[in-house]
PDB file of C-alpha atoms and ligand atoms in Angstrom:
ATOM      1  CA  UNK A   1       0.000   0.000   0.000  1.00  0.00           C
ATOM      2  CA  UNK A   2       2.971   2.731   0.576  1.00  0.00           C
ATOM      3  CA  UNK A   3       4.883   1.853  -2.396  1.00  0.00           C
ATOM      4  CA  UNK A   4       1.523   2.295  -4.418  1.00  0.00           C
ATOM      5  CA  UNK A   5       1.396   5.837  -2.816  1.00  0.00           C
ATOM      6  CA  UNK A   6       4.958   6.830  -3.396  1.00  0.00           C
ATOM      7  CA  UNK A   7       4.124   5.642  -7.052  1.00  0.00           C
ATOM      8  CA  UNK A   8       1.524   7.736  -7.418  1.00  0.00           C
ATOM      9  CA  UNK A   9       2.978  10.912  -5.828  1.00  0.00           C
ATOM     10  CA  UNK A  10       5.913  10.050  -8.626  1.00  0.00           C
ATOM     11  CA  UNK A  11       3.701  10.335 -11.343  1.00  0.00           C
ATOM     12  CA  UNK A  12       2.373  13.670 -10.027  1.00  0.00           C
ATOM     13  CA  UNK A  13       5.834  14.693  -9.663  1.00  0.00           C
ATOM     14  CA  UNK A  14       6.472  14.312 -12.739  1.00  0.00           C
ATOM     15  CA  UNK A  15       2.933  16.199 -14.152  1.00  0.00           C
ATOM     16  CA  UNK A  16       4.555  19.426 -12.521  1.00  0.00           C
ATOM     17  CA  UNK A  17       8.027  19.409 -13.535  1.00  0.00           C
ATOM     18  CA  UNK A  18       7.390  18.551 -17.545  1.00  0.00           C
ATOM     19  CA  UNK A  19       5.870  22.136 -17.914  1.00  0.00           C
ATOM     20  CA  UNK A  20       8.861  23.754 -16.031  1.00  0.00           C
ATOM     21  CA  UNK A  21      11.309  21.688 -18.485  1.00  0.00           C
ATOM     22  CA  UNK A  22       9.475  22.929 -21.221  1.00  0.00           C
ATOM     23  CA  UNK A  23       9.645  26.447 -20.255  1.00  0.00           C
ATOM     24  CA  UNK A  24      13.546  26.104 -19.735  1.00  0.00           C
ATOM     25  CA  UNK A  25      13.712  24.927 -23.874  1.00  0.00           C
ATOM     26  CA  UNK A  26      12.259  27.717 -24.573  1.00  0.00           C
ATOM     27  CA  UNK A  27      14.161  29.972 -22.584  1.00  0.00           C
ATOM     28  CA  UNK A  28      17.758  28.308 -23.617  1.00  0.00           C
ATOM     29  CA  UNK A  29      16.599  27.911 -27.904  1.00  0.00           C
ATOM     30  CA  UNK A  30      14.827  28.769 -30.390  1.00  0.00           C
ATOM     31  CA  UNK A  31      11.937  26.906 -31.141  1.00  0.00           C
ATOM     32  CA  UNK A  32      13.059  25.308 -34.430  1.00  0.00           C
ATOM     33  CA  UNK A  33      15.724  24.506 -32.426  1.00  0.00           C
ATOM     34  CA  UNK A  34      13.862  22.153 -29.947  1.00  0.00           C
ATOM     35  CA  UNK A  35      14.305  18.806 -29.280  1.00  0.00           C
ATOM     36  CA  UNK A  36      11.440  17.667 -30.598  1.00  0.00           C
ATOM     37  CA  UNK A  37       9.981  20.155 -32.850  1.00  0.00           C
ATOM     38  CA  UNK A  38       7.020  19.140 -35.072  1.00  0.00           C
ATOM     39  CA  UNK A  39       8.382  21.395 -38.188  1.00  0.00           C
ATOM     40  CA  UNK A  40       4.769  21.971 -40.439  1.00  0.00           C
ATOM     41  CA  UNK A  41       4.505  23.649 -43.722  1.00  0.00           C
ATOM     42  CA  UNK A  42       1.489  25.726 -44.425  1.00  0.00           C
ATOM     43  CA  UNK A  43       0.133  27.085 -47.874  1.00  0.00           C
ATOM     44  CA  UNK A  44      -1.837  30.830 -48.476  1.00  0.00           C
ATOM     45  CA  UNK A  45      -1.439  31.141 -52.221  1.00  0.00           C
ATOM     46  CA  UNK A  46      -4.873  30.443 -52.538  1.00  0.00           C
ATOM     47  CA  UNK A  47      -5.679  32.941 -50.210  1.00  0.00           C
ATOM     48  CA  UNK A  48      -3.941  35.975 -51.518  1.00  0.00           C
ATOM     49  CA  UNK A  49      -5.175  39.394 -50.099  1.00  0.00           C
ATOM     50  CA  UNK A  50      -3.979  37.250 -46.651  1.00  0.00           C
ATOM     51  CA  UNK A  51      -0.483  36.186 -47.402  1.00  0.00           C
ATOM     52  CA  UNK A  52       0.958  39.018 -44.598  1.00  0.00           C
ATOM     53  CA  UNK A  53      -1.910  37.739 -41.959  1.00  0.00           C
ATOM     54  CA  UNK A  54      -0.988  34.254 -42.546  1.00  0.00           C
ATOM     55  CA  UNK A  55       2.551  34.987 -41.726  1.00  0.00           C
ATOM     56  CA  UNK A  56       1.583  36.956 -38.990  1.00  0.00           C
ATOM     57  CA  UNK A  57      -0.747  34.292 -37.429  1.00  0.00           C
ATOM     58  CA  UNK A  58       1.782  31.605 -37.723  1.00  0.00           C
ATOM     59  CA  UNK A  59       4.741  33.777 -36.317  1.00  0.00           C
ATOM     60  CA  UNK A  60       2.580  34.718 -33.457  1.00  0.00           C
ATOM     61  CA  UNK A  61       2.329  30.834 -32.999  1.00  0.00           C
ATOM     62  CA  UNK A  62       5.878  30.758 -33.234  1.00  0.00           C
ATOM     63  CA  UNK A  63       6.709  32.846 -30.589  1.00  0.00           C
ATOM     64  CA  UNK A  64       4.134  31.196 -28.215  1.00  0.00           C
ATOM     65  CA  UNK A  65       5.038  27.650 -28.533  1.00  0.00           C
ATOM     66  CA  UNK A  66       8.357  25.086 -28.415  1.00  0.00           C
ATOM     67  CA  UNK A  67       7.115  21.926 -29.501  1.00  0.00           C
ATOM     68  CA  UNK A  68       5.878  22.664 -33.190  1.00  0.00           C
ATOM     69  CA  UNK A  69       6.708  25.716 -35.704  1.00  0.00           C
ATOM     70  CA  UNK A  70       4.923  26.876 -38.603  1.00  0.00           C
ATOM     71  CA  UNK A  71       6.529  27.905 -42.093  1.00  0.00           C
ATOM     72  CA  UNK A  72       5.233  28.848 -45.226  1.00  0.00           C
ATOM     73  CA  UNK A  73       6.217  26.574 -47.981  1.00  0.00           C
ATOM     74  CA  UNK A  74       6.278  23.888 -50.108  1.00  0.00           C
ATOM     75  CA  UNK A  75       5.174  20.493 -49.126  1.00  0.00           C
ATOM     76  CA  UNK A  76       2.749  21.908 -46.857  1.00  0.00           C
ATOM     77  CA  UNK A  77       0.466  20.000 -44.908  1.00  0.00           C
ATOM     78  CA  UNK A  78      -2.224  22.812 -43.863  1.00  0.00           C
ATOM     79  CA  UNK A  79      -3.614  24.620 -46.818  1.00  0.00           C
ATOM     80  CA  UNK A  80      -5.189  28.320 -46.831  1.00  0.00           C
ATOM     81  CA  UNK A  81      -8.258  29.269 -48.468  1.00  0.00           C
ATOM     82  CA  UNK A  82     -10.062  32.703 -49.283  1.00  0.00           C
ATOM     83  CA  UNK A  83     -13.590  32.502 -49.723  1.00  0.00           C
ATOM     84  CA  UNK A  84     -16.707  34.922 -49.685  1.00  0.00           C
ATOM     85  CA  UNK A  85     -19.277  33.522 -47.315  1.00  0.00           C
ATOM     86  CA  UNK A  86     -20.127  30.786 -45.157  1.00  0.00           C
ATOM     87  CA  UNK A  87     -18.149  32.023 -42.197  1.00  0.00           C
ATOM     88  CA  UNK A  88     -14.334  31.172 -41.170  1.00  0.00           C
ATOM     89  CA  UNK A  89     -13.741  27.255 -40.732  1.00  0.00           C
ATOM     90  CA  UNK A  90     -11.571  24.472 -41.041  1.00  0.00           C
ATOM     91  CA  UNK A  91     -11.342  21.285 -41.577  1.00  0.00           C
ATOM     92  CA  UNK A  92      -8.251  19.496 -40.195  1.00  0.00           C
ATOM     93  CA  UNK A  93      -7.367  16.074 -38.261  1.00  0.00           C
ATOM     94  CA  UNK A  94      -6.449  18.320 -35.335  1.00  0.00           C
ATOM     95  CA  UNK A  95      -2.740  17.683 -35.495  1.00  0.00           C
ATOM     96  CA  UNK A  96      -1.246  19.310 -38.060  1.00  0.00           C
ATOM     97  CA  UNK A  97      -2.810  18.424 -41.370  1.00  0.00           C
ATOM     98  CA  UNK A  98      -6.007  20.793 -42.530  1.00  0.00           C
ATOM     99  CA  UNK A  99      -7.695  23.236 -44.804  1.00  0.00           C
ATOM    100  CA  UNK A 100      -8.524  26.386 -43.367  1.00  0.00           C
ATOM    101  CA  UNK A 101     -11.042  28.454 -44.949  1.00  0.00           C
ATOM    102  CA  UNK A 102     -10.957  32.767 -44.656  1.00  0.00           C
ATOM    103  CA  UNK A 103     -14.670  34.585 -44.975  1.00  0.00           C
ATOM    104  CA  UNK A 104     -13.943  37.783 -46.737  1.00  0.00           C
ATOM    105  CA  UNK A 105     -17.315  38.490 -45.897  1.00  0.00           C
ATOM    106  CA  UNK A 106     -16.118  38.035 -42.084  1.00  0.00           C
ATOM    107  CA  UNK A 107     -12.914  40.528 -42.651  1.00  0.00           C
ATOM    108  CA  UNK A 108     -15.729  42.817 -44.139  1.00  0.00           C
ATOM    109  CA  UNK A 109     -17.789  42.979 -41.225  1.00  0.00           C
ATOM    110  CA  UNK A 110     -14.604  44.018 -39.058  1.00  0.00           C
ATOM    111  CA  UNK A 111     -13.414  40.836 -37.794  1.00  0.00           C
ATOM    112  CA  UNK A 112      -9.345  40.781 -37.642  1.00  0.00           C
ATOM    113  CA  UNK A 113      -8.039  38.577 -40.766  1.00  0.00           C
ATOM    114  CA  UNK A 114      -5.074  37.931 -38.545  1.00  0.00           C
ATOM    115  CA  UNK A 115      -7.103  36.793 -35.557  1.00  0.00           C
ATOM    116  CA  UNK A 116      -9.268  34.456 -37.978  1.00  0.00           C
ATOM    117  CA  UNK A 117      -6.062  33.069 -39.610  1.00  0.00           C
ATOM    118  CA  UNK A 118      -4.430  32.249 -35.926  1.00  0.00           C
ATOM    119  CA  UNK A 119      -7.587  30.904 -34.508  1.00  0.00           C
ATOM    120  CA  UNK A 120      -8.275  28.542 -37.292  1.00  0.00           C
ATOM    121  CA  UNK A 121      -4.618  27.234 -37.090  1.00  0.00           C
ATOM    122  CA  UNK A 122      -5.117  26.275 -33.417  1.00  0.00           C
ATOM    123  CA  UNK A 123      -7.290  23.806 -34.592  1.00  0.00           C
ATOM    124  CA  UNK A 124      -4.908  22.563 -36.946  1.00  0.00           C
ATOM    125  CA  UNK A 125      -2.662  22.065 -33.608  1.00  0.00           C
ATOM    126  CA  UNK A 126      -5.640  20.521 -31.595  1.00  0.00           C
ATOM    127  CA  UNK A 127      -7.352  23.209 -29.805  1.00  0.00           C
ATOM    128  CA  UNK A 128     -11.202  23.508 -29.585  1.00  0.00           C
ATOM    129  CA  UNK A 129     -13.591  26.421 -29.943  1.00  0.00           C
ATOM    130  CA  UNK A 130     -13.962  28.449 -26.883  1.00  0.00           C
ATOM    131  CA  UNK A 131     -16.309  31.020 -27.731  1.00  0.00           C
ATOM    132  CA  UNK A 132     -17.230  31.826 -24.230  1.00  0.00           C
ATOM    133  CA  UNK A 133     -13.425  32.662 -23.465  1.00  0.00           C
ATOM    134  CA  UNK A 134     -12.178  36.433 -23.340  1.00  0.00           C
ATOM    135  CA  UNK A 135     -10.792  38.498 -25.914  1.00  0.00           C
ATOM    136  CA  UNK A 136      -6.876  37.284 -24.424  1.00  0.00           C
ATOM    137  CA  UNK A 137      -7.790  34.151 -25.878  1.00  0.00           C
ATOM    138  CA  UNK A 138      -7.336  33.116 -29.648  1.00  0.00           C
ATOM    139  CA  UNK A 139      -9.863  30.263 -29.370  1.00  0.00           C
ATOM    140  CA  UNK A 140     -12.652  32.396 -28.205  1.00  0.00           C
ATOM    141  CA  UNK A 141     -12.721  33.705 -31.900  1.00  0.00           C
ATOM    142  CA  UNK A 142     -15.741  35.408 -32.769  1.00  0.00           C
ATOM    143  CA  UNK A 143     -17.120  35.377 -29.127  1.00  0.00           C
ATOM    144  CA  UNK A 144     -15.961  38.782 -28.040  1.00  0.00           C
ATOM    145  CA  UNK A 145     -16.833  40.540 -31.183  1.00  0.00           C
ATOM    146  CA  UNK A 146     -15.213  42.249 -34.086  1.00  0.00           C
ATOM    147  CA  UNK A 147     -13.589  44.928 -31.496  1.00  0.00           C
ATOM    148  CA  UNK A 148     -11.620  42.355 -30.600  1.00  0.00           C
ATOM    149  CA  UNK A 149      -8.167  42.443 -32.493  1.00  0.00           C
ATOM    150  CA  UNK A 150      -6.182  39.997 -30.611  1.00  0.00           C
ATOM    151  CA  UNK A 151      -4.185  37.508 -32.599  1.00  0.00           C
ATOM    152  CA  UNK A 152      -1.855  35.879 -29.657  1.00  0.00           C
ATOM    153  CA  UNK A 153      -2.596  32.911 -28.058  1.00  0.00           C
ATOM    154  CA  UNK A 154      -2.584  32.947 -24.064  1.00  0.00           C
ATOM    155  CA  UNK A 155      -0.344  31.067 -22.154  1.00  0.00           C
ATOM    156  CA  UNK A 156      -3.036  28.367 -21.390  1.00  0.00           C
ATOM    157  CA  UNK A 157      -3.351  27.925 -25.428  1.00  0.00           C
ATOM    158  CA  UNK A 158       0.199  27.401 -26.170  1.00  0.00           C
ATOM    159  CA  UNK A 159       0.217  25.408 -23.100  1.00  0.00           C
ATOM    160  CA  UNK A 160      -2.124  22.647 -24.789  1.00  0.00           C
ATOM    161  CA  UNK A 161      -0.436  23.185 -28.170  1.00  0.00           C
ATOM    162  CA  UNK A 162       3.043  21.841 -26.166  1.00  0.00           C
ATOM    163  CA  UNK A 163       1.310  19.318 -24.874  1.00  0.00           C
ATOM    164  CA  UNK A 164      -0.378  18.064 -27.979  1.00  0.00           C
ATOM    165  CA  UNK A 165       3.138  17.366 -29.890  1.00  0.00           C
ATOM    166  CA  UNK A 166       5.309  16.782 -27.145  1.00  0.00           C
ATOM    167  CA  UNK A 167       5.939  13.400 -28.467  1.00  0.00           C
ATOM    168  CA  UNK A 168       6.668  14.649 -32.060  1.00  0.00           C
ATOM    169  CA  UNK A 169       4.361  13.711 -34.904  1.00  0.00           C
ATOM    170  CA  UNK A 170       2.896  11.252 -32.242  1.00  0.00           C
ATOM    171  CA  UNK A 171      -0.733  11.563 -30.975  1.00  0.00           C
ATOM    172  CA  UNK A 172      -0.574  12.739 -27.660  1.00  0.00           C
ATOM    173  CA  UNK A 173      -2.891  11.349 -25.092  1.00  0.00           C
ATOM    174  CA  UNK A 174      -4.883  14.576 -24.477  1.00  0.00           C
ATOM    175  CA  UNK A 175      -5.274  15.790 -28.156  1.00  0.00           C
ATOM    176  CA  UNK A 176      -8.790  17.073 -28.881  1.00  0.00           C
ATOM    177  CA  UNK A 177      -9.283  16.488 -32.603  1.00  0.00           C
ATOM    178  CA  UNK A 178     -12.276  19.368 -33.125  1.00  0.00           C
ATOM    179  CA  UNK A 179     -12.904  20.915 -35.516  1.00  0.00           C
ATOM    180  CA  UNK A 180     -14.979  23.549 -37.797  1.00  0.00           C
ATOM    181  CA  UNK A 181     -14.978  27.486 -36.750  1.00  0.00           C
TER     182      UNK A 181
HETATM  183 ZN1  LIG B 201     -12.997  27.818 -34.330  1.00  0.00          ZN
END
């Protein structure tokens, strides 16, 4: 009965400290630089009055997370659309590989093409909708309004992002695979 207690206090342990470790990559490299950086390749020539926001939305990813980075190129695995109505959306396994679709319509009404661009590419890296979350949060998308401008993750987003390719290409345990605005 002890040693099943010390076990389990180990594996609690060891729940706190992987975040700190994390942190400490981050801190002592550059992302692309990581040990285990998922490297992903993303396509906007078919969206082309957002090639600037697209870069924008994936550097802010950039900057937020150490486990995967985001480049435009060739070979890419998550695909950018521009399309007039219907609303922002994508459609992606969740971990990497998707199409995301851009409303012009939506840009029209005021929404933030950036904020639209880095919202939909949190899906692509496994993050649900949180539409009920403030304007500090990417996923909360369309929730807080058009006012809202913000196109950074928060530190709970990249958190999960981390998380969801710590183990490389791998499906992590806690991936949510949602998907769709
Ligand atoms: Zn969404």
């Amino acid at each position: 009965m002890i040693q099943h207690r010390i076990g389990r206090f180990a594996v609690a342990l060891t729940a706190v400290l992987l975040p700190l470790a994390g942190v400490q990559v981050v801190a002592a490299t550059t992302a692309s630089a990581a040990p285990n950086v998922v490297n992903l390749q993303y396509d906007s020539t078919d969206a082309p009055d957002y090639l600037s926001e697209a870069d924008q939305a994936a550097a802010n990813w950039n900057g937020a997370v150490s486990n995967v980075h985001l480049d435009s190129g060739g070979g890419a695995t998550i695909v950018i659309h521009e399309v007039t109505g219907g609303g922002s959306y994508t459609q992606t396994d969740g971990h990497g590989s998707g199409d995301i679709y851009i409303d012009t319509a939506q840009v029209a009404e005021g929404n933030d093409p950036t904020r639209i661009l880095a919202h939909e590419m949190g899906h692509n890296l496994g993050l649900p909708d949180h539409y009920t979350g403030p304007c500090t949060e990417i996923m909360s998308g369309h929730g807080p309004g058009p006012s809202c401008k913000n196109a950074m993750p928060d530190a709970q987003e990249s958190a999960q992002v981390d998380q969801n390719f710590a183990n490389g290409f791998a499906t992590s345990s806690t991936l949510v695979s949602r998907v769709y605005r």
